[in-house]
Amino acid sequence: FGYEFERKIRVYIVDKAGVEAGKFEIPLYSSSSSDMREEIRRFNGVTYNLENGKVVETKLDSKEIFTEKISKNRSDKKFSMPALREGSIFELSYLLKSDYLFQFREWAFQHPYPVLWSEYEIEVPIIFDFVHLTQGYHPYHINSTKEVPRNYHLRNNNSTYSYLTGPKEYDVSTIALQRRWVMKEMPALKSESYITSLENYRSKIEFQLASIRLPEQAPNMIMENWPKVTADLMKSEEFGEAMRKVDGSMDEVLKSLLTGISDPTAKAKRIYEYIRDNFSWNGNQSIYASGNLKNVIKNKTGSVADLNLLLVAALKNNGFTAYPVILSTRDRGYTHDKYPLIERFNYVICVVQIGMQDYFLDASDADLGFGRLPVRCYNGHARILMEDPIAINLSADSLVEKKVTLATLVASPQNLKGNIQSNPGYLESSYYRKQIRESGQDAFFNSIKTRFGSDFEISDTQIDSLQKKDLPIKISYSFESKKEAAADVIYIDPVLEPFSTENPFKSANRFYPVEMPYRMDETYLMSFEIPAGYKVDELPKSTKVGLNDGDGYFEYLISAEPTRIQLRTRVVLAKANFSPSEYETLREFFGFVIKKQAEQIVLKKNNP
């Protein structure tokens, strides 16, 4: 058995931006070890344009279809529909024949442009048991199943199915399942703020072959389980064998680093810091090593898998219980905890067990401390690859960023000056460490100066704990603005470091969740000395509002004395992920916080 996949599409180009919908890349796969392959048997494409009141047809020329070799097992057919412009309609159909029955083509109902009607039909003999994985937030217009009788003439001569027994050639009368899925009037899939990957929410269907049951034969299980997948990875030259081949390649350098250290946690930390600080990540993400890890030791650079598999090997060679952990990063999309679809995983980290404590480590991030992971790793399901693989949940809800900012302001008729001490959370600190490492402290403080505006001078800049990567940093600086003349009325912006300056939720409606990188808890404290000869004319009102039912709150508490004003604001988001049904209240909450923190204090000169 193989399968045929036929696609038909009709598109109306509303404006110039829609021309992109006429560009196609069709991947085709082939095997270097067998005769399995994919090919396109038929291509028909035509573009229709209205010219001088007449419909003009422009056909897709086969000479304009190009083949690009992507890898030894993949080639892409690339082409663009001809004569596309605003107002064009094009039609395209093609027939693809494939021997890769294990995973036939997925179908996406939703695209970057609106879709009026999207339909997918399949017919599969019940000999083959496929698991179909659906996702998306839009309902089916049609979802039907029908059984039809079918006769098949089988030839058991394909080496791919060599495990099948029975005659080499015979006829089978059986049932085929016809499935039909339809969605209509689908909105365009557009990126929004605070989302991991749009691919998590695209309405689509994927298929995986679970088993084959030929008549009078025991079922053959095709889809593997987690213990089998783990065992295969540990035998792989690019995974388990790569770690084993490290042997004692780093024993000599690590021995000198670990001399005199008896505490296990301190030892593990020293090994982690050695790899983090002496090896550089080349930017590549994968769960497989790029080659021999001894070359990584020599060149001091490698992929995520290279560095973290090396870390696992170094820890194990020094007596620790350590395992690789595979996951999918937030921008890649979710993985399935039930189905071991290994191609969905693109990242590997390390876990080391010390006593009753598990420490998750990523040696590829130069700005992280021991036991910390970058935000990109917190994407739900991950797997610890031990003999009995364990599913874990790296959830953004498990992270909380606490930030405290202290501001002291002193005003006079001619200027406003003061000092700010900011204590960002750990993950924000790690983000700033990267900025400073790449661009320097001057560039970092110049960005703060830009935020204040050209009327302000920034001085006495300082960053503490920059190299203490297990701790958050502390930022402090002074500021001063000068005016040409004294003012009878002084306007003060009391919140100099607001929670947000712009509402990230601009759309009135949202079909998929809001996925923040962590929970938030931000406190801003301000003390302001009222200049002599002035009094408070307008003062924002204190307030406190809640978000949904315990999902967070915002408080704004302000008090005025004859010579001093004190302010305390706090924004708390008690969870990182919000459902589409919670979007409206979240959007209103952000809008209220931004508007409230932008309110000014108005001082007026006392009458003589």
Short mmCIF file of C-alpha atoms in Angstrom, two decimals, residues 67 350 401 404 443 449:
data_model
loop_
_atom_site.label_atom_id
_atom_site.label_comp_id
_atom_site.label_asym_id
_atom_site.label_seq_id
_atom_site.Cartn_x
_atom_site.Cartn_y
_atom_site.Cartn_z
CA THR A 67 13.13 21.36 -7.71
CA CYS A 350 20.02 17.96 31.62
CA GLU A 401 8.96 37.07 38.56
CA VAL A 404 10.57 45.87 43.23
CA ALA A 443 24.29 50.90 25.66
CA LYS A 449 18.05 57.61 28.90
#
